[in-house]
Amino acid sequence: MVAPLSAWPWENFGVFKYLLYGPLAAKVLYSWIYEDSIKDLWCLHILVICALRGLIHQLWNSYSTTLFLTRNRRIKQEGVDFKQIDREWDWDNFLILHALLAYMACLIFPSLDDLPLWNPKGFITLLFLHVTVSEPLYYWAHRYFHEGYLFTHYHSLHHSSSVTHPYTAGHATFLEHLILCVVIGIPMAGSIMMGYGSTSMVYGYVSAFDFLRCLGHSNVEVVTHEVFNKLPFLKYFLYTPTYHSLHHTEMGTNFCLFMPLFDAMGNTLNRNSWHLHKKISSDSAKNGRVPDFVFLAHGVDLTSSMHAPFVFRSFASVPFSTRIFLLPLLPVAFLVMLIMWTWSKTFLISFYNLRGHLHQTWVVPRFGFQYFLPFAMEGINKRIEEAILRADRIGVKVISLAALNKNEALNGGGTLFVEKHPDLKVRVVHGNTLTAAVILNEIPKDVEEVFLTGATSKLGRAIALYLCRRRVRVLMLTLSTERFQKIQREAPADCQNYLVQVTKYQAAQNCKTWIVGKWITPRQQSWAPSGTHFHQFVVPPILAFRRDCTYGDLAAMRLPDDVEGLGSCEYTMERGVVHACHAGGVVHQLEGWTHHEVGAIDVDRIDIVWKAALKQGLRPVSSM
């Protein structure tokens, strides 16, 4: 049975819970449209304050997940996984609760509309009431919530997030936030009742309250220990992220709201608080743990840039799709793209752990269209080279290149870097061998004929040569007889006749297995017979135009079940699924292979890499 007041009244409303703001918004709009001025001005203030509080949490989320800035100051090194993100999905429920209670207060006390903009006495009174009433009230309530029934049925939900995050601050039960309403309301109500209240006081206190709550849950130490060295008394009046993180680790200590003074008075102050804080603060200038594997990714387009974890965590935790309400942010994304083009270097965007190995994703600050600008290619190669050399310098074992970072025309599938730096200790991997293996293992064993576009590309060549060895007839679409014949000569003599050059899509009008390595238009798709399945290794994926046909996803594999701290999706991939070139690097690292995988695909290794992937626990997505 659910404990009383533990569930939120609107927890089953989904996104419709935001309709609860409707009466406030309607009242503001009605006054604005049909009356000379906005009456009940506090309705507008409440909406603005809620938006401001949401923005504070969003900005703290962006800061704490901007790993290239914060990775060396993280307190707990584990990542926030999908389970925690789902638990904290409705972290903003408390904003709705506070808005409704504030609206009720405005209805009961109409005089709130007459508050002045500024009154310095109100800030003094508010600070006094916060220190003497709110801090001790929260401290003792928090201690009681850590006992028996209250912890099991209420507070354990908040502590289910072992790696704290700014959104964790709002993740609690209905009863806990009702009590928090009292804690935050007493100083404001007291100041107003004494005649010292002001609009700026309400805005300032609520904003500072949320700011400090987010700071404590950020899992990033931002308070330098030098401050406490120079002002020792201050450590009793301002908690730190390290201080509160210890509360989530060792739950019998550090119960205070913002002031450790009350833990010192209640004999619940963790003795390790200042030592750990000094250690983390001092170590922030040092390099953190070296990753064993790096996947070197790149941007796809402007809309996908908003899929980054430090932009919107919730969106990053689900497969990418274009959301109409994000389109107004495109000008901002465009400006950021220009800034990145001008100044940015390759940066860390996400990480996860696999069997004790740290795997990171670094991003080259370039978008898809830039890879096809002749004047931009040199700069892109320079960024990729810098990332490889940095990985080599710090001790990374394997670095895998994402789709366009290994473009044949750009750097020969990574060959350029390996030849330029023959003494590299880091292994450079394009991952195309596993990409080919994934595509080939999707094709039914009884298929006798396939149609292949992008036939003379690196992947197209390997797929054609592999299939002809299986005695599968491959219709290779290419206008270059020279390139076709070069590939044909690589096939065993008794298999060469299985490779057939075609120059038009009409040649495949009776073939139901298409392997698409070059983008095809809906008109070109129309030549496929009904029931055709389109396998593809083209970026971006082709449009699913034909309803009488089926379309495969980009080559990908599901990471092993023992992956830890994974909380973001890789572009359009499902949770836990990564592109095959990413998976290829993972296999290379886990197997401890010491060779580079660059340039042309070794067809003889396709089955070897596939079996190694399965042995290491990676699974084809199609088998799920």
Coordinates of C-alpha atoms in Angstrom, one line a residue, residues 62-74 220-221 284 347-348:
S62 CA 24.3 22.2 -18.0
Y63 CA 27.2 23.1 -15.9
S64 CA 27.5 19.8 -14.0
T65 CA 27.2 17.8 -17.2
T66 CA 29.7 20.0 -19.2
L67 CA 32.3 17.4 -18.6
F68 CA 35.2 19.2 -20.4
L69 CA 34.9 21.8 -17.7
T70 CA 34.0 19.8 -14.6
R71 CA 35.5 16.3 -15.1
N72 CA 38.4 16.9 -12.7
R73 CA 36.1 18.4 -10.0
R74 CA 33.5 15.6 -9.9
V220 CA 30.9 19.1 -8.8
E221 CA 33.0 20.9 -6.2
S284 CA 41.0 19.8 -9.6
F347 CA 36.0 18.2 -26.1
L348 CA 34.6 15.5 -23.8

